[in-house]
């Protein structure tokens, strides 16, 4: 016996999913049944869960470039360094 389940997907995601499943020769129903069976058998999500890579904004990108330039010795690293938390906190309080 089987039962019916409704899954709501974003239209764009559904189109991309359908395209990939068509290329693999798998129906959407077969894919979800297969994923559900594997979750039950393995007692875990049967695949790695990935996220979209984050794209740094302009400020972060600039900071990353500056850090790389300092690491390479292209730009002098005049940032203060600290050997203990108290000195760091004192420096932060001065600003």
XYZ file of C-alpha atoms in Angstrom:
95
model
C 0.000 0.000 0.000
C 1.226 3.490 -0.785
C 0.059 6.904 0.287
C 0.226 10.239 -1.445
C 2.412 13.098 -0.203
C 2.551 16.674 -1.449
C 5.908 18.434 -1.655
C 6.124 22.169 -2.222
C 9.152 23.352 -4.180
C 10.184 26.735 -5.497
C 9.407 26.822 -9.249
C 13.043 27.424 -10.218
C 14.283 24.615 -7.957
C 11.669 22.237 -9.376
C 12.728 23.005 -12.962
C 16.413 22.448 -12.157
C 15.639 19.260 -10.229
C 13.467 17.904 -13.037
C 16.169 18.647 -15.618
C 18.840 16.816 -13.580
C 16.549 13.867 -12.850
C 15.551 13.606 -16.521
C 19.245 13.496 -17.458
C 19.745 10.673 -14.945
C 16.636 8.816 -16.142
C 14.940 9.024 -12.739
C 11.423 10.294 -12.083
C 10.877 12.825 -9.334
C 8.731 10.310 -7.458
C 11.423 7.611 -7.723
C 14.048 10.058 -6.466
C 12.061 11.024 -3.362
C 11.153 7.391 -2.626
C 14.818 6.399 -2.990
C 15.950 9.250 -0.687
C 13.291 8.336 1.897
C 14.253 4.645 1.865
C 17.935 5.480 2.297
C 17.184 7.800 5.220
C 15.229 5.015 6.924
C 17.924 2.389 6.207
C 20.907 4.545 7.147
C 19.238 6.463 9.990
C 20.769 9.653 8.568
C 20.400 11.992 5.627
C 21.980 9.920 2.831
C 23.967 12.746 1.268
C 26.115 15.721 2.217
C 24.109 18.887 2.782
C 25.842 21.757 1.020
C 25.011 25.438 0.882
C 25.546 27.994 -1.827
C 29.010 29.491 -1.512
C 28.864 32.900 0.091
C 30.073 35.730 -2.095
C 31.892 38.353 -0.035
C 30.666 41.932 -0.232
C 33.015 44.735 -1.337
C 34.160 45.575 2.220
C 34.988 41.942 3.010
C 36.662 41.464 -0.369
C 38.859 44.533 0.244
C 39.793 43.290 3.731
C 40.707 39.874 2.319
C 42.901 41.430 -0.376
C 44.630 43.643 2.197
C 45.253 40.655 4.478
C 46.724 38.696 1.562
C 48.939 41.647 0.607
C 50.189 41.903 4.201
C 50.863 38.142 4.273
C 52.885 38.421 1.062
C 54.856 41.411 2.384
C 53.492 43.697 -0.328
C 51.973 46.070 2.227
C 53.525 46.815 5.614
C 51.640 45.187 8.466
C 51.373 47.982 11.008
C 48.575 46.274 12.934
C 49.296 45.991 16.642
C 49.879 42.528 18.046
C 49.129 41.348 21.550
C 50.387 38.565 23.775
C 47.482 38.679 26.213
C 43.817 39.610 26.339
C 44.285 42.470 28.809
C 46.547 44.384 26.411
C 44.100 43.772 23.576
C 41.168 45.055 25.641
C 43.154 48.092 26.746
C 43.928 48.896 23.102
C 40.282 48.525 22.112
C 39.179 50.814 24.941
C 41.610 53.504 23.754
C 39.901 53.718 20.375
